[in-house]
């Protein structure tokens, strides 16, 4: 592989630019008056807080460890407005969170919780927001430098585009692991697109970002796996010169290994502390029941083979109702006994496979519809709290933080989220169109050039990552606009990198200047 020398500003200037870029991405949190919270955010903070209190004693706990009294069960890993509406109207769903609960629900990463917890103990979660902004800003710097785009003005321009015309600042300010899925897509795409232009520190940083994404959310590893398959297949199958796929494959393997090891370690810790491993909510069972084939299987073929069969009189039902509704005629998981909850989680893969074998065409068509719908389901509604969400967050937050949160723009429904999303959608679509046009033009201008340029390959792999994100979330969870919105900012990034890499360049000697 030919090594490409990269010129540019001194290292200290690049570091300063990345820090300033990270700060620029924090503007949404600053304008809001604090970070954005989701009902799951409290659980992310509280999990490590309770663990620290158990290990080091109650004097080390923060107010978040006991802030959940009388609130909706903090251990849910997906809580949408519909679910909250149901739970808020059902006193049976309310209960005090305890340090001594032996039933620990999986699905919410303790590793992302540590990042959120650091923000809590340092005050106001600003450290968490800054670190998330730093991840995006550093990724952009590595991407541009790997494509020999080293001018600080170019970097500032791309950061301004991301900060002002994409959802990136909102997800940077969101106390959820969503931003890291987009970071992982960009990081993995770059390791396959331009491995020969990356230094050892760059590869280590990209690998660390990807590994943390895999630890932070269960949807990230399948997306990384899809990118590994696409990038590896391209690199290994071409006879003409192509980027060496092995750095990308090693980064993906390391990240996936970290995710598996992290989950096993967490399970072992929970089993050691409580005597039982954590149990997962039956997301997969809920999905196929909501799709229809799961309901049909329970009514026609189940015959008591699965615990979910006992609840067949409540089907058909939606994903959220299956998981979180607390009524006696619609809810399943929320109303089940602790023994049934664990069994429902343990059997979900076997149940889904049984449904797929019984009705393969029907389930395949339903899954395809879900994926297609998720690919175009995008919005920013989480950043203006609906009344039931605001009430839940207020009830579950420490009094001191609740006072701060009540003053935020999101709590007061002051964000013009529809206008922001309209602008960002236009930018994303225009960026995709411009990138495709630039790629086609480059191919026509140099028909004899072997293989795609690094910038074109970066864009193509980012598109693969976004499609994989839609496939994973659409097939395995409830359709939710946030899932696709969290990664769409990578399209303008790739398009800007492609445009800048195709622009006329000065002589390499001039690249050492700050402009």
Short mmCIF file of C-alpha atoms in Angstrom, two decimals:
data_model
loop_
_atom_site.label_atom_id
_atom_site.label_comp_id
_atom_site.label_asym_id
_atom_site.label_seq_id
_atom_site.Cartn_x
_atom_site.Cartn_y
_atom_site.Cartn_z
CA UNK A 1 0.00 0.00 0.00
CA UNK A 2 1.39 3.37 -1.03
CA UNK A 3 1.80 5.73 1.92
CA UNK A 4 0.51 9.24 1.37
CA UNK A 5 2.42 12.00 3.16
CA UNK A 6 0.06 14.39 4.88
CA UNK A 7 1.03 18.00 5.44
CA UNK A 8 -0.81 20.46 7.58
CA UNK A 9 -0.78 22.80 10.55
CA UNK A 10 1.30 21.92 13.60
CA UNK A 11 -0.20 19.34 15.93
CA UNK A 12 -1.04 21.86 18.65
CA UNK A 13 -3.13 23.87 16.19
CA UNK A 14 -5.04 20.77 15.12
CA UNK A 15 -5.67 19.87 18.77
CA UNK A 16 -6.91 23.41 19.46
CA UNK A 17 -9.16 23.23 16.40
CA UNK A 18 -10.67 19.93 17.57
CA UNK A 19 -11.36 21.35 21.05
CA UNK A 20 -13.00 24.42 19.51
CA UNK A 21 -14.98 22.17 17.19
CA UNK A 22 -16.20 20.14 20.15
CA UNK A 23 -17.26 23.32 21.94
CA UNK A 24 -19.10 24.50 18.82
CA UNK A 25 -21.09 21.26 18.80
CA UNK A 26 -22.21 22.00 22.38
CA UNK A 27 -24.24 25.04 21.30
CA UNK A 28 -27.60 23.24 21.49
CA UNK A 29 -26.98 22.31 25.13
CA UNK A 30 -25.90 25.88 25.91
CA UNK A 31 -28.97 27.41 24.28
CA UNK A 32 -31.20 24.80 25.89
CA UNK A 33 -29.81 25.63 29.33
CA UNK A 34 -28.60 22.07 29.86
CA UNK A 35 -28.38 18.72 28.09
CA UNK A 36 -31.43 16.99 26.68
CA UNK A 37 -32.77 14.06 28.66
CA UNK A 38 -34.76 11.00 27.70
CA UNK A 39 -36.65 8.90 30.27
CA UNK A 40 -33.89 6.31 29.87
CA UNK A 41 -31.19 8.87 30.73
CA UNK A 42 -31.92 8.64 34.46
CA UNK A 43 -31.38 4.89 34.36
CA UNK A 44 -28.04 5.35 32.60
CA UNK A 45 -26.90 7.74 35.33
CA UNK A 46 -28.37 5.82 38.22
CA UNK A 47 -26.94 2.40 37.31
CA UNK A 48 -23.25 3.27 37.88
CA UNK A 49 -24.23 5.47 40.82
CA UNK A 50 -25.88 2.55 42.60
CA UNK A 51 -22.94 0.29 41.71
CA UNK A 52 -20.44 2.76 43.19
CA UNK A 53 -22.56 3.05 46.33
CA UNK A 54 -22.67 -0.73 46.67
CA UNK A 55 -18.90 -1.10 46.18
CA UNK A 56 -17.61 1.92 48.09
CA UNK A 57 -20.39 2.70 50.51
CA UNK A 58 -23.37 5.06 50.54
CA UNK A 59 -21.22 8.10 51.24
CA UNK A 60 -20.05 7.93 47.60
CA UNK A 61 -23.51 7.97 46.05
CA UNK A 62 -24.94 11.09 44.43
CA UNK A 63 -28.55 12.32 44.72
CA UNK A 64 -29.30 10.46 41.48
CA UNK A 65 -28.97 7.11 43.26
CA UNK A 66 -32.16 7.76 45.24
CA UNK A 67 -33.97 10.15 42.94
CA UNK A 68 -36.26 7.58 41.36
CA UNK A 69 -38.64 6.99 44.25
CA UNK A 70 -42.27 6.65 43.20
CA UNK A 71 -41.46 6.95 39.51
CA UNK A 72 -41.94 4.76 36.50
CA UNK A 73 -39.64 1.72 36.58
CA UNK A 74 -36.22 3.12 35.67
CA UNK A 75 -34.91 -0.11 34.23
CA UNK A 76 -36.78 0.03 30.93
CA UNK A 77 -34.46 0.19 28.00
CA UNK A 78 -36.92 1.74 25.53
CA UNK A 79 -39.63 4.11 26.72
CA UNK A 80 -41.62 5.99 24.13
CA UNK A 81 -44.34 8.55 24.56
CA UNK A 82 -47.06 5.97 24.02
CA UNK A 83 -45.58 3.74 26.69
CA UNK A 84 -45.19 6.63 29.08
CA UNK A 85 -48.79 7.66 28.53
CA UNK A 86 -49.94 4.17 29.41
CA UNK A 87 -47.68 3.91 32.43
CA UNK A 88 -48.48 7.37 33.72
CA UNK A 89 -52.16 6.49 33.85
CA UNK A 90 -51.57 3.16 35.57
CA UNK A 91 -50.56 3.27 39.25
CA UNK A 92 -49.55 -0.38 39.08
CA UNK A 93 -46.59 0.59 36.91
CA UNK A 94 -45.22 2.93 39.54
CA UNK A 95 -42.83 1.76 42.17
CA UNK A 96 -39.74 2.71 44.08
CA UNK A 97 -36.41 1.78 42.59
CA UNK A 98 -34.35 -0.13 45.06
CA UNK A 99 -30.65 -0.74 45.56
CA UNK A 100 -31.54 -4.31 46.54
CA UNK A 101 -33.58 -5.46 43.55
CA UNK A 102 -32.26 -8.87 42.53
CA UNK A 103 -33.86 -8.71 39.09
CA UNK A 104 -31.52 -6.64 36.92
CA UNK A 105 -32.75 -5.85 33.44
CA UNK A 106 -30.25 -5.76 30.61
CA UNK A 107 -30.39 -3.55 27.55
CA UNK A 108 -29.06 -0.37 29.11
CA UNK A 109 -25.28 -0.15 28.93
CA UNK A 110 -23.41 0.32 32.19
CA UNK A 111 -20.50 1.59 30.07
CA UNK A 112 -22.41 4.49 28.60
CA UNK A 113 -23.80 4.95 32.09
CA UNK A 114 -20.27 5.62 33.34
CA UNK A 115 -19.92 8.48 30.84
CA UNK A 116 -23.26 9.92 31.97
CA UNK A 117 -22.32 9.38 35.62
CA UNK A 118 -19.07 11.32 35.14
CA UNK A 119 -21.16 14.20 33.89
CA UNK A 120 -23.38 13.97 36.95
CA UNK A 121 -20.59 13.97 39.51
CA UNK A 122 -18.75 16.85 37.80
CA UNK A 123 -21.92 18.92 37.68
CA UNK A 124 -24.70 19.41 35.16
CA UNK A 125 -23.58 16.71 32.68
CA UNK A 126 -21.47 19.25 30.80
CA UNK A 127 -18.47 16.91 30.78
CA UNK A 128 -20.57 14.20 29.11
CA UNK A 129 -21.76 16.63 26.45
CA UNK A 130 -18.23 17.89 25.78
CA UNK A 131 -16.79 14.37 25.46
CA UNK A 132 -19.52 13.48 22.96
CA UNK A 133 -18.73 16.62 20.99
CA UNK A 134 -15.05 15.76 21.17
CA UNK A 135 -15.73 12.34 19.63
CA UNK A 136 -17.43 13.94 16.62
CA UNK A 137 -14.88 16.76 16.25
CA UNK A 138 -11.91 14.38 16.42
CA UNK A 139 -13.52 12.02 13.91
CA UNK A 140 -13.97 14.92 11.47
CA UNK A 141 -10.33 15.97 11.88
CA UNK A 142 -9.08 12.44 11.17
CA UNK A 143 -11.40 12.06 8.17
CA UNK A 144 -10.26 15.30 6.55
CA UNK A 145 -6.57 14.74 7.27
CA UNK A 146 -6.76 11.19 5.86
CA UNK A 147 -8.10 12.71 2.63
CA UNK A 148 -5.27 15.28 2.61
CA UNK A 149 -7.66 18.10 3.51
CA UNK A 150 -5.50 19.79 6.12
CA UNK A 151 -6.39 23.47 6.02
CA UNK A 152 -7.92 24.76 9.23
CA UNK A 153 -10.39 26.82 7.24
CA UNK A 154 -11.68 23.65 5.59
CA UNK A 155 -12.00 21.99 8.98
CA UNK A 156 -13.83 25.03 10.37
CA UNK A 157 -16.18 25.01 7.39
CA UNK A 158 -17.09 21.34 7.80
CA UNK A 159 -17.59 21.78 11.55
CA UNK A 160 -19.83 24.80 10.89
CA UNK A 161 -21.89 22.70 8.47
CA UNK A 162 -22.32 19.93 11.04
CA UNK A 163 -23.04 22.34 13.89
CA UNK A 164 -25.57 24.52 12.07
CA UNK A 165 -27.25 22.30 9.50
CA UNK A 166 -27.32 18.73 10.88
CA UNK A 167 -28.78 17.03 13.98
CA UNK A 168 -25.26 16.39 15.36
CA UNK A 169 -25.37 19.14 18.06
CA UNK A 170 -28.69 17.86 19.38
CA UNK A 171 -27.41 14.31 19.72
CA UNK A 172 -24.13 15.55 21.19
CA UNK A 173 -26.24 17.25 23.87
CA UNK A 174 -28.47 14.19 24.35
CA UNK A 175 -27.78 12.01 27.40
CA UNK A 176 -28.22 8.88 25.34
CA UNK A 177 -25.66 6.77 23.43
CA UNK A 178 -27.16 7.65 20.05
CA UNK A 179 -24.37 9.95 18.79
CA UNK A 180 -21.84 7.13 19.11
CA UNK A 181 -23.56 4.98 16.48
CA UNK A 182 -22.92 7.71 13.90
CA UNK A 183 -19.36 8.11 15.14
CA UNK A 184 -18.81 4.36 14.72
CA UNK A 185 -20.18 4.45 11.16
CA UNK A 186 -17.78 7.25 10.21
CA UNK A 187 -14.83 5.65 11.99
CA UNK A 188 -15.24 2.19 10.44
CA UNK A 189 -15.95 3.62 6.98
CA UNK A 190 -12.68 5.58 7.12
CA UNK A 191 -10.58 2.59 8.20
CA UNK A 192 -11.71 0.77 5.05
CA UNK A 193 -11.62 3.80 2.73
CA UNK A 194 -8.15 5.20 3.52
CA UNK A 195 -6.17 2.83 5.76
CA UNK A 196 -2.82 3.76 4.22
CA UNK A 197 -3.32 7.40 5.18
CA UNK A 198 -3.98 6.75 8.85
CA UNK A 199 -1.32 6.92 11.53
CA UNK A 200 -1.18 4.46 14.40
CA UNK A 201 -2.75 7.03 16.72
CA UNK A 202 -5.56 7.58 14.22
CA UNK A 203 -6.33 3.86 14.02
CA UNK A 204 -6.23 3.59 17.81
CA UNK A 205 -8.61 6.53 18.18
CA UNK A 206 -11.02 5.22 15.54
CA UNK A 207 -10.90 1.77 17.13
CA UNK A 208 -11.60 3.22 20.58
CA UNK A 209 -14.56 5.22 19.28
CA UNK A 210 -15.99 2.14 17.59
CA UNK A 211 -15.41 -0.06 20.63
CA UNK A 212 -17.14 2.42 22.92
CA UNK A 213 -20.09 2.61 20.53
CA UNK A 214 -20.36 -1.18 20.66
CA UNK A 215 -20.31 -1.10 24.45
CA UNK A 216 -22.71 1.84 24.64
CA UNK A 217 -25.66 0.44 22.69
CA UNK A 218 -26.72 -3.00 21.46
CA UNK A 219 -27.64 -1.65 18.01
CA UNK A 220 -24.06 -0.63 17.22
CA UNK A 221 -22.38 -4.09 16.90
CA UNK A 222 -24.70 -5.30 14.08
CA UNK A 223 -24.08 -2.05 12.20
CA UNK A 224 -20.31 -2.47 12.63
CA UNK A 225 -20.62 -6.08 11.44
CA UNK A 226 -22.45 -4.95 8.29
CA UNK A 227 -19.73 -2.40 7.55
CA UNK A 228 -17.04 -5.01 8.13
CA UNK A 229 -18.76 -7.29 5.62
CA UNK A 230 -19.10 -4.53 3.01
CA UNK A 231 -15.63 -3.05 3.45
CA UNK A 232 -13.94 -6.42 3.71
CA UNK A 233 -15.73 -7.79 0.65
CA UNK A 234 -14.73 -4.77 -1.43
CA UNK A 235 -11.09 -4.93 -0.40
CA UNK A 236 -10.67 -8.68 -0.65
CA UNK A 237 -12.56 -9.25 -3.89
CA UNK A 238 -10.93 -6.64 -6.14
CA UNK A 239 -7.99 -7.56 -8.33
CA UNK A 240 -7.16 -3.94 -9.13
CA UNK A 241 -5.52 -1.77 -6.47
CA UNK A 242 -7.87 -1.24 -3.55
CA UNK A 243 -7.39 -0.15 0.05
CA UNK A 244 -5.98 -2.80 2.32
CA UNK A 245 -9.06 -4.11 4.20
CA UNK A 246 -7.17 -5.65 7.11
CA UNK A 247 -6.86 -2.51 9.28
CA UNK A 248 -10.61 -2.04 9.01
CA UNK A 249 -11.30 -5.69 9.71
CA UNK A 250 -9.02 -5.60 12.75
CA UNK A 251 -10.72 -2.46 14.09
CA UNK A 252 -14.13 -4.08 13.64
CA UNK A 253 -12.98 -7.34 15.23
CA UNK A 254 -11.51 -5.50 18.21
CA UNK A 255 -14.67 -3.41 18.66
CA UNK A 256 -16.97 -6.42 18.41
CA UNK A 257 -14.74 -8.35 20.79
CA UNK A 258 -14.90 -5.50 23.30
CA UNK A 259 -18.70 -5.43 23.04
CA UNK A 260 -18.99 -9.17 23.67
CA UNK A 261 -16.46 -9.11 26.50
CA UNK A 262 -18.13 -6.08 28.07
CA UNK A 263 -21.55 -7.71 28.04
CA UNK A 264 -20.15 -10.94 29.49
CA UNK A 265 -18.35 -9.01 32.21
CA UNK A 266 -21.51 -7.09 33.13
CA UNK A 267 -23.53 -10.31 33.21
CA UNK A 268 -20.92 -11.93 35.46
CA UNK A 269 -20.90 -8.95 37.82
CA UNK A 270 -24.69 -8.97 38.09
CA UNK A 271 -24.76 -12.72 38.70
CA UNK A 272 -22.07 -12.41 41.36
CA UNK A 273 -23.97 -9.61 43.11
CA UNK A 274 -27.52 -10.95 42.85
CA UNK A 275 -27.18 -14.66 42.11
CA UNK A 276 -28.91 -14.29 38.74
CA UNK A 277 -27.74 -12.90 35.40
CA UNK A 278 -29.52 -9.86 33.94
CA UNK A 279 -32.56 -10.53 31.81
CA UNK A 280 -33.49 -8.84 28.56
CA UNK A 281 -36.89 -7.43 27.65
CA UNK A 282 -38.46 -9.53 24.87
CA UNK A 283 -38.03 -6.97 22.10
CA UNK A 284 -37.89 -9.62 19.38
CA UNK A 285 -41.05 -11.37 20.52
CA UNK A 286 -42.84 -8.02 20.73
CA UNK A 287 -41.75 -7.19 17.19
CA UNK A 288 -43.06 -10.37 15.53
CA UNK A 289 -46.29 -10.28 17.55
CA UNK A 290 -46.88 -6.69 16.40
CA UNK A 291 -46.01 -7.68 12.82
CA UNK A 292 -48.79 -10.29 12.79
CA UNK A 293 -47.03 -13.64 12.22
CA UNK A 294 -46.19 -13.88 15.93
CA UNK A 295 -49.82 -13.33 16.85
CA UNK A 296 -50.92 -15.91 14.30
CA UNK A 297 -48.37 -18.42 15.62
CA UNK A 298 -49.58 -17.99 19.21
CA UNK A 299 -53.22 -18.44 18.17
CA UNK A 300 -52.66 -21.35 15.79
CA UNK A 301 -49.53 -23.30 16.75
CA UNK A 302 -48.19 -22.27 20.12
CA UNK A 303 -49.99 -24.83 22.29
CA UNK A 304 -48.05 -23.82 25.39
CA UNK A 305 -44.63 -24.32 23.84
CA UNK A 306 -43.57 -20.84 24.96
CA UNK A 307 -44.38 -18.66 27.94
CA UNK A 308 -45.66 -16.00 25.56
CA UNK A 309 -48.47 -18.40 24.64
CA UNK A 310 -50.12 -17.69 28.00
CA UNK A 311 -50.78 -14.12 26.89
CA UNK A 312 -52.37 -14.91 23.52
CA UNK A 313 -55.74 -13.52 24.54
CA UNK A 314 -54.11 -10.04 24.54
CA UNK A 315 -52.91 -10.25 20.94
CA UNK A 316 -52.72 -8.55 18.51
CA UNK A 317 -50.85 -5.75 20.24
CA UNK A 318 -48.21 -3.17 19.38
CA UNK A 319 -44.56 -3.36 20.39
CA UNK A 320 -44.86 -0.74 23.13
CA UNK A 321 -48.04 -2.22 24.54
CA UNK A 322 -46.51 -5.70 24.57
CA UNK A 323 -43.51 -4.43 26.51
CA UNK A 324 -44.71 -1.60 28.71
CA UNK A 325 -48.50 -1.39 28.91
CA UNK A 326 -49.71 -2.15 32.42
CA UNK A 327 -53.36 -2.91 31.71
CA UNK A 328 -54.63 -6.46 32.29
CA UNK A 329 -55.87 -6.78 28.71
CA UNK A 330 -53.01 -5.37 26.67
CA UNK A 331 -49.69 -5.49 28.52
CA UNK A 332 -47.46 -8.58 28.65
CA UNK A 333 -43.94 -7.96 29.93
CA UNK A 334 -44.80 -5.13 32.34
CA UNK A 335 -47.57 -7.12 34.02
CA UNK A 336 -45.80 -10.49 34.08
CA UNK A 337 -44.38 -12.09 37.20
CA UNK A 338 -40.59 -11.87 37.74
CA UNK A 339 -40.30 -15.51 36.69
CA UNK A 340 -42.27 -14.94 33.49
CA UNK A 341 -40.32 -11.77 32.69
CA UNK A 342 -37.07 -13.68 32.72
CA UNK A 343 -38.57 -16.53 30.73
CA UNK A 344 -40.00 -14.16 28.12
CA UNK A 345 -36.55 -12.67 27.61
CA UNK A 346 -34.79 -16.03 27.52
CA UNK A 347 -37.13 -17.60 24.97
CA UNK A 348 -37.43 -14.71 22.50
CA UNK A 349 -34.86 -15.95 19.97
CA UNK A 350 -36.37 -19.45 19.92
CA UNK A 351 -39.85 -17.95 19.59
CA UNK A 352 -38.88 -15.71 16.68
CA UNK A 353 -37.17 -18.61 14.88
CA UNK A 354 -40.28 -20.73 15.34
CA UNK A 355 -42.45 -17.96 13.91
CA UNK A 356 -40.08 -17.49 10.95
CA UNK A 357 -40.14 -21.23 10.19
CA UNK A 358 -43.92 -21.34 10.38
CA UNK A 359 -44.60 -18.22 8.28
CA UNK A 360 -41.37 -17.35 6.44
CA UNK A 361 -42.89 -15.24 3.65
CA UNK A 362 -45.23 -13.28 5.91
CA UNK A 363 -42.49 -12.47 8.42
CA UNK A 364 -39.98 -11.58 5.71
CA UNK A 365 -42.46 -9.16 4.14
CA UNK A 366 -43.29 -7.60 7.51
CA UNK A 367 -39.61 -7.15 8.32
CA UNK A 368 -38.94 -5.59 4.91
CA UNK A 369 -41.80 -3.13 5.47
CA UNK A 370 -40.42 -2.23 8.89
CA UNK A 371 -36.94 -1.60 7.53
CA UNK A 372 -38.27 0.54 4.68
CA UNK A 373 -40.43 2.53 7.09
CA UNK A 374 -37.56 3.04 9.54
CA UNK A 375 -35.30 4.29 6.75
CA UNK A 376 -37.65 7.24 6.14
CA UNK A 377 -38.88 7.71 9.72
CA UNK A 378 -36.81 10.56 11.09
CA UNK A 379 -37.60 13.46 13.41
CA UNK A 380 -36.38 15.45 16.42
CA UNK A 381 -39.44 15.32 18.66
CA UNK A 382 -37.40 14.07 21.63
CA UNK A 383 -35.84 17.51 21.95
CA UNK A 384 -39.09 19.22 22.94
CA UNK A 385 -40.46 17.32 25.93
CA UNK A 386 -44.06 16.22 25.68
CA UNK A 387 -46.00 16.82 28.93
CA UNK A 388 -45.92 13.19 30.02
CA UNK A 389 -42.17 12.98 29.36
CA UNK A 390 -41.52 16.21 31.25
CA UNK A 391 -43.58 14.92 34.18
CA UNK A 392 -41.65 11.63 34.26
CA UNK A 393 -38.26 13.36 34.09
CA UNK A 394 -39.26 15.80 36.82
CA UNK A 395 -40.50 13.03 39.11
CA UNK A 396 -37.32 11.00 38.68
CA UNK A 397 -34.66 13.72 38.97
CA UNK A 398 -33.07 15.09 42.15
CA UNK A 399 -34.74 18.27 43.34
CA UNK A 400 -31.71 20.45 42.57
CA UNK A 401 -31.46 19.22 38.99
CA UNK A 402 -35.22 19.30 38.53
CA UNK A 403 -35.16 23.05 39.15
CA UNK A 404 -32.51 23.46 36.44
CA UNK A 405 -34.33 21.18 34.01
CA UNK A 406 -37.59 23.09 34.41
CA UNK A 407 -35.82 26.17 33.08
CA UNK A 408 -34.56 24.49 29.89
CA UNK A 409 -35.97 25.33 26.50
CA UNK A 410 -36.89 21.67 25.88
CA UNK A 411 -38.94 21.51 29.09
CA UNK A 412 -40.79 24.67 28.06
CA UNK A 413 -41.35 23.40 24.48
CA UNK A 414 -39.37 26.30 23.10
CA UNK A 415 -37.45 24.55 20.31
CA UNK A 416 -38.74 24.89 16.71
CA UNK A 417 -37.89 21.24 16.09
CA UNK A 418 -39.99 20.98 12.92
CA UNK A 419 -38.15 23.89 11.31
CA UNK A 420 -34.76 22.53 12.37
CA UNK A 421 -35.55 19.09 11.02
CA UNK A 422 -36.85 20.55 7.75
CA UNK A 423 -33.56 22.39 7.21
CA UNK A 424 -31.49 19.38 8.22
CA UNK A 425 -33.43 17.05 5.94
CA UNK A 426 -32.89 19.38 2.99
CA UNK A 427 -29.16 19.56 3.77
CA UNK A 428 -28.88 15.77 4.09
CA UNK A 429 -30.71 15.13 0.82
CA UNK A 430 -28.79 17.83 -1.03
CA UNK A 431 -25.52 16.46 0.35
CA UNK A 432 -26.37 12.94 -0.79
CA UNK A 433 -27.31 14.18 -4.24
CA UNK A 434 -24.18 16.28 -4.57
CA UNK A 435 -21.97 13.41 -3.40
CA UNK A 436 -23.51 10.99 -5.88
CA UNK A 437 -23.08 13.53 -8.66
CA UNK A 438 -19.46 14.14 -7.71
CA UNK A 439 -18.75 10.40 -7.63
CA UNK A 440 -20.29 9.88 -11.06
CA UNK A 441 -18.37 12.85 -12.46
CA UNK A 442 -15.10 11.53 -11.04
CA UNK A 443 -15.71 8.11 -12.59
CA UNK A 444 -16.42 9.65 -16.01
CA UNK A 445 -13.46 12.01 -15.82
CA UNK A 446 -11.00 9.18 -15.15
CA UNK A 447 -12.50 6.02 -16.69
CA UNK A 448 -9.23 4.16 -16.60
CA UNK A 449 -8.47 4.80 -12.94
CA UNK A 450 -8.65 1.53 -10.97
CA UNK A 451 -11.03 1.47 -8.01
CA UNK A 452 -12.92 4.23 -6.25
CA UNK A 453 -11.16 7.16 -4.64
CA UNK A 454 -10.92 7.12 -0.82
CA UNK A 455 -13.51 9.92 -0.56
CA UNK A 456 -15.99 8.09 -2.80
CA UNK A 457 -15.46 4.86 -0.90
CA UNK A 458 -15.94 6.71 2.41
CA UNK A 459 -19.28 8.07 1.20
CA UNK A 460 -20.41 4.68 -0.09
CA UNK A 461 -19.59 2.93 3.18
CA UNK A 462 -21.32 5.61 5.23
CA UNK A 463 -24.45 5.00 3.13
CA UNK A 464 -24.07 1.28 3.89
CA UNK A 465 -23.81 2.10 7.60
CA UNK A 466 -26.93 4.27 7.55
CA UNK A 467 -28.84 1.55 5.71
CA UNK A 468 -27.61 -1.04 8.22
CA UNK A 469 -28.78 1.19 11.08
CA UNK A 470 -32.26 1.33 9.54
CA UNK A 471 -32.26 -2.43 9.01
CA UNK A 472 -31.20 -3.24 12.58
CA UNK A 473 -33.61 -0.82 14.24
CA UNK A 474 -36.49 -1.50 11.85
CA UNK A 475 -36.24 -5.27 12.13
CA UNK A 476 -35.61 -5.55 15.86
CA UNK A 477 -37.37 -2.65 17.57
CA UNK A 478 -40.27 -0.24 17.42
CA UNK A 479 -40.15 2.28 14.56
CA UNK A 480 -38.73 5.46 16.03
CA UNK A 481 -37.68 8.62 14.20
CA UNK A 482 -34.74 9.18 16.53
CA UNK A 483 -32.97 6.03 15.38
CA UNK A 484 -32.29 7.25 11.86
CA UNK A 485 -31.92 10.92 12.79
CA UNK A 486 -28.99 10.02 15.05
CA UNK A 487 -26.79 8.96 12.11
CA UNK A 488 -27.94 11.18 9.24
CA UNK A 489 -25.29 13.83 10.05
CA UNK A 490 -22.65 11.54 8.59
CA UNK A 491 -24.02 12.17 5.08
CA UNK A 492 -23.12 15.91 4.98
CA UNK A 493 -19.75 15.02 6.52
CA UNK A 494 -18.98 12.51 3.75
CA UNK A 495 -20.31 14.83 1.05
CA UNK A 496 -18.20 17.76 2.30
CA UNK A 497 -15.11 15.55 2.44
CA UNK A 498 -15.77 14.35 -1.11
CA UNK A 499 -16.24 17.90 -2.41
CA UNK A 500 -13.11 19.18 -0.68
CA UNK A 501 -10.99 16.24 -1.83
CA UNK A 502 -12.05 16.89 -5.44
CA UNK A 503 -11.33 20.64 -5.26
CA UNK A 504 -8.14 22.02 -6.84
CA UNK A 505 -5.24 21.94 -4.42
CA UNK A 506 -2.25 24.14 -3.82
CA UNK A 507 1.23 22.70 -3.87
CA UNK A 508 2.02 20.52 -0.84
CA UNK A 509 4.42 23.12 0.56
CA UNK A 510 1.56 25.54 1.10
CA UNK A 511 -0.39 23.00 3.13
CA UNK A 512 1.64 23.83 6.20
CA UNK A 513 -0.11 27.17 6.46
CA UNK A 514 -3.02 27.55 8.83
CA UNK A 515 -5.52 28.37 6.08
#
